[in-house]
Amino acid sequence: MDLQNLLIDLRPTDESKTQAKATIRKLVTVLKDKLGVPKIVKGGSLGKGTSRDRFDVDLVVFFNDYVFANHSKYLDTIEACLRENFADLKVTKRKYSLLLSLGGLEVDLLCGGTISENPADAARAFLAMTAAERQTRSASVTEIQRNFIRKHPAESSRTKYKDLVRLAKCWRDEQPTLKDNVSSYSLELIMMHALDSVPANPQDFKTVFQQFLGTIAVNNVKIIFEDHYTATDIPPEVRNVPTGLPLIMDPANPTNNVGQRLNDVWPQMVSSARAILDGHPSPKFAWAKGSHSAYHLY
């Protein structure tokens, strides 16, 4: 399949986006009206605009009086409210979130409280938290993460970036092990790094996608975006990763190496990226063959 037809095939239809947004609007309206919460943030691919035909959606419900110790009670309150108002809703309670199924859409619903309206102050706040608190409070920076993905690329590149992320997801989803273990957020951050690395011609899909693959293929990934904190703010136990494993820092949280969740599948990601650049990919990515020397692969 050629690149242009693949891009068209990966974009969600207007009908599917409309249906998904309508379902989210119903959930948000009920929660705001019944619980009086000050803010609900929409994240995931739908919130960032990087979705394919299948949406992943995160909703973060903010409470004015949020206290870490009562996290489970907030989830219970939200679940009771939604069950009372949606007869066809399915809910699975997890340790720190609720998985909702409504209108053919799956939604990860989390809760939290505002850490700081200033992204840099919010980032620094994580350094003083316990490990358990960081895990539950990570949802509180969903809006900062979403805004980073939306606004970090130059305005002229934002539409192209969304298509590039869809290409990355397609590459991941062709491989069952990667599909189940590689988060969309990690792909978004690697692609953002690739886009930043080719400023001379960011509109060239092939060049940026090859840079994305090349970033993985070198097997020595260290990605840090210094929009809200610097590399020196990252604790040594987070920054010093073993050789051959990825460091992909969350731009909103200097204690969160997003790449750590990829450790078990990283060798497969490296192998797959190299195969495409070598010219031995699936038919969908034949157009992405590249040069070893351009990415210092070996």
PDB file of N, CA and C in Angstrom, residues 201-237:
ATOM      1  N   ASN A 201      12.615  19.887   7.192  1.00  0.00           N
ATOM      2  CA  ASN A 201      11.522  19.479   6.304  1.00  0.00           C
ATOM      3  C   ASN A 201      10.517  18.624   7.056  1.00  0.00           C
ATOM      4  N   PRO A 202       9.814  19.210   8.049  1.00  0.00           N
ATOM      5  CA  PRO A 202       8.896  18.414   8.860  1.00  0.00           C
ATOM      6  C   PRO A 202       7.656  17.945   8.115  1.00  0.00           C
ATOM      7  N   GLN A 203       7.447  18.471   6.894  1.00  0.00           N
ATOM      8  CA  GLN A 203       6.260  18.070   6.143  1.00  0.00           C
ATOM      9  C   GLN A 203       6.470  16.755   5.390  1.00  0.00           C
ATOM     10  N   ASP A 204       7.702  16.267   5.338  1.00  0.00           N
ATOM     11  CA  ASP A 204       8.023  15.053   4.610  1.00  0.00           C
ATOM     12  C   ASP A 204       7.711  13.838   5.477  1.00  0.00           C
ATOM     13  N   PHE A 205       6.591  13.184   5.213  1.00  0.00           N
ATOM     14  CA  PHE A 205       6.152  12.052   6.033  1.00  0.00           C
ATOM     15  C   PHE A 205       7.210  10.961   6.080  1.00  0.00           C
ATOM     16  N   LYS A 206       7.769  10.624   4.927  1.00  0.00           N
ATOM     17  CA  LYS A 206       8.728   9.524   4.864  1.00  0.00           C
ATOM     18  C   LYS A 206       9.942   9.815   5.732  1.00  0.00           C
ATOM     19  N   THR A 207      10.484  11.031   5.630  1.00  0.00           N
ATOM     20  CA  THR A 207      11.682  11.380   6.395  1.00  0.00           C
ATOM     21  C   THR A 207      11.423  11.326   7.891  1.00  0.00           C
ATOM     22  N   VAL A 208      10.281  11.873   8.335  1.00  0.00           N
ATOM     23  CA  VAL A 208       9.986  11.889   9.773  1.00  0.00           C
ATOM     24  C   VAL A 208       9.718  10.475  10.276  1.00  0.00           C
ATOM     25  N   PHE A 209       8.990   9.669   9.501  1.00  0.00           N
ATOM     26  CA  PHE A 209       8.705   8.303   9.940  1.00  0.00           C
ATOM     27  C   PHE A 209       9.997   7.478   9.993  1.00  0.00           C
ATOM     28  N   GLN A 210      10.891   7.689   9.033  1.00  0.00           N
ATOM     29  CA  GLN A 210      12.178   7.006   9.087  1.00  0.00           C
ATOM     30  C   GLN A 210      12.967   7.447  10.320  1.00  0.00           C
ATOM     31  N   GLN A 211      12.864   8.718  10.663  1.00  0.00           N
ATOM     32  CA  GLN A 211      13.542   9.203  11.865  1.00  0.00           C
ATOM     33  C   GLN A 211      12.952   8.554  13.114  1.00  0.00           C
ATOM     34  N   PHE A 212      11.627   8.365  13.137  1.00  0.00           N
ATOM     35  CA  PHE A 212      10.950   7.664  14.227  1.00  0.00           C
ATOM     36  C   PHE A 212      11.498   6.246  14.365  1.00  0.00           C
ATOM     37  N   LEU A 213      11.562   5.527  13.241  1.00  0.00           N
ATOM     38  CA  LEU A 213      12.096   4.162  13.265  1.00  0.00           C
ATOM     39  C   LEU A 213      13.571   4.157  13.639  1.00  0.00           C
ATOM     40  N   GLY A 214      14.316   5.124  13.112  1.00  0.00           N
ATOM     41  CA  GLY A 214      15.732   5.199  13.410  1.00  0.00           C
ATOM     42  C   GLY A 214      16.007   5.476  14.869  1.00  0.00           C
ATOM     43  N   THR A 215      15.160   6.291  15.490  1.00  0.00           N
ATOM     44  CA  THR A 215      15.296   6.580  16.921  1.00  0.00           C
ATOM     45  C   THR A 215      15.195   5.294  17.733  1.00  0.00           C
ATOM     46  N   ILE A 216      14.262   4.426  17.356  1.00  0.00           N
ATOM     47  CA  ILE A 216      14.098   3.141  18.046  1.00  0.00           C
ATOM     48  C   ILE A 216      15.241   2.198  17.686  1.00  0.00           C
ATOM     49  N   ALA A 217      15.616   2.178  16.413  1.00  0.00           N
ATOM     50  CA  ALA A 217      16.582   1.194  15.919  1.00  0.00           C
ATOM     51  C   ALA A 217      17.972   1.364  16.504  1.00  0.00           C
ATOM     52  N   VAL A 218      18.355   2.570  16.934  1.00  0.00           N
ATOM     53  CA  VAL A 218      19.691   2.741  17.509  1.00  0.00           C
ATOM     54  C   VAL A 218      19.823   2.041  18.854  1.00  0.00           C
ATOM     55  N   ASN A 219      18.662   1.712  19.473  1.00  0.00           N
ATOM     56  CA  ASN A 219      18.657   0.953  20.729  1.00  0.00           C
ATOM     57  C   ASN A 219      19.384   1.683  21.855  1.00  0.00           C
ATOM     58  N   ASN A 220      19.348   2.999  21.818  1.00  0.00           N
ATOM     59  CA  ASN A 220      19.963   3.789  22.884  1.00  0.00           C
ATOM     60  C   ASN A 220      19.153   5.080  23.062  1.00  0.00           C
ATOM     61  N   VAL A 221      17.853   4.903  23.258  1.00  0.00           N
ATOM     62  CA  VAL A 221      16.924   6.027  23.228  1.00  0.00           C
ATOM     63  C   VAL A 221      16.961   6.804  24.541  1.00  0.00           C
ATOM     64  N   LYS A 222      17.187   8.090  24.424  1.00  0.00           N
ATOM     65  CA  LYS A 222      17.100   9.002  25.573  1.00  0.00           C
ATOM     66  C   LYS A 222      16.356  10.244  25.106  1.00  0.00           C
ATOM     67  N   ILE A 223      15.091  10.336  25.494  1.00  0.00           N
ATOM     68  CA  ILE A 223      14.235  11.436  25.055  1.00  0.00           C
ATOM     69  C   ILE A 223      13.773  12.228  26.281  1.00  0.00           C
ATOM     70  N   ILE A 224      14.151  13.487  26.308  1.00  0.00           N
ATOM     71  CA  ILE A 224      13.755  14.388  27.393  1.00  0.00           C
ATOM     72  C   ILE A 224      13.305  15.703  26.777  1.00  0.00           C
ATOM     73  N   PHE A 225      12.082  16.095  27.032  1.00  0.00           N
ATOM     74  CA  PHE A 225      11.569  17.386  26.582  1.00  0.00           C
ATOM     75  C   PHE A 225      11.671  18.365  27.751  1.00  0.00           C
ATOM     76  N   GLU A 226      12.375  19.447  27.553  1.00  0.00           N
ATOM     77  CA  GLU A 226      12.634  20.369  28.652  1.00  0.00           C
ATOM     78  C   GLU A 226      11.691  21.571  28.641  1.00  0.00           C
ATOM     79  N   ASP A 227      10.441  21.335  28.277  1.00  0.00           N
ATOM     80  CA  ASP A 227       9.446  22.413  28.283  1.00  0.00           C
ATOM     81  C   ASP A 227       9.094  22.853  29.702  1.00  0.00           C
ATOM     82  N   HIS A 228       9.004  21.889  30.649  1.00  0.00           N
ATOM     83  CA  HIS A 228       8.523  22.195  32.004  1.00  0.00           C
ATOM     84  C   HIS A 228       9.530  21.843  33.097  1.00  0.00           C
ATOM     85  N   TYR A 229      10.597  21.153  32.752  1.00  0.00           N
ATOM     86  CA  TYR A 229      11.669  20.855  33.700  1.00  0.00           C
ATOM     87  C   TYR A 229      12.917  20.533  32.891  1.00  0.00           C
ATOM     88  N   THR A 230      14.062  20.428  33.548  1.00  0.00           N
ATOM     89  CA  THR A 230      15.310  20.131  32.848  1.00  0.00           C
ATOM     90  C   THR A 230      15.784  18.719  33.188  1.00  0.00           C
ATOM     91  N   ALA A 231      16.769  18.248  32.448  1.00  0.00           N
ATOM     92  CA  ALA A 231      17.303  16.904  32.669  1.00  0.00           C
ATOM     93  C   ALA A 231      17.865  16.745  34.079  1.00  0.00           C
ATOM     94  N   THR A 232      18.395  17.825  34.631  1.00  0.00           N
ATOM     95  CA  THR A 232      18.978  17.741  35.976  1.00  0.00           C
ATOM     96  C   THR A 232      17.919  17.567  37.060  1.00  0.00           C
ATOM     97  N   ASP A 233      16.650  17.851  36.740  1.00  0.00           N
ATOM     98  CA  ASP A 233      15.571  17.652  37.714  1.00  0.00           C
ATOM     99  C   ASP A 233      15.188  16.188  37.860  1.00  0.00           C
ATOM    100  N   ILE A 234      15.546  15.366  36.901  1.00  0.00           N
ATOM    101  CA  ILE A 234      15.149  13.948  36.915  1.00  0.00           C
ATOM    102  C   ILE A 234      15.969  13.206  37.961  1.00  0.00           C
ATOM    103  N   PRO A 235      15.328  12.513  38.883  1.00  0.00           N
ATOM    104  CA  PRO A 235      16.081  11.759  39.903  1.00  0.00           C
ATOM    105  C   PRO A 235      17.005  10.730  39.255  1.00  0.00           C
ATOM    106  N   PRO A 236      18.196  10.533  39.812  1.00  0.00           N
ATOM    107  CA  PRO A 236      19.157   9.582  39.227  1.00  0.00           C
ATOM    108  C   PRO A 236      18.579   8.188  39.025  1.00  0.00           C
ATOM    109  N   GLU A 237      17.748   7.727  39.981  1.00  0.00           N
ATOM    110  CA  GLU A 237      17.201   6.370  39.858  1.00  0.00           C
ATOM    111  C   GLU A 237      16.238   6.251  38.678  1.00  0.00           C
TER     112      GLU A 237
END
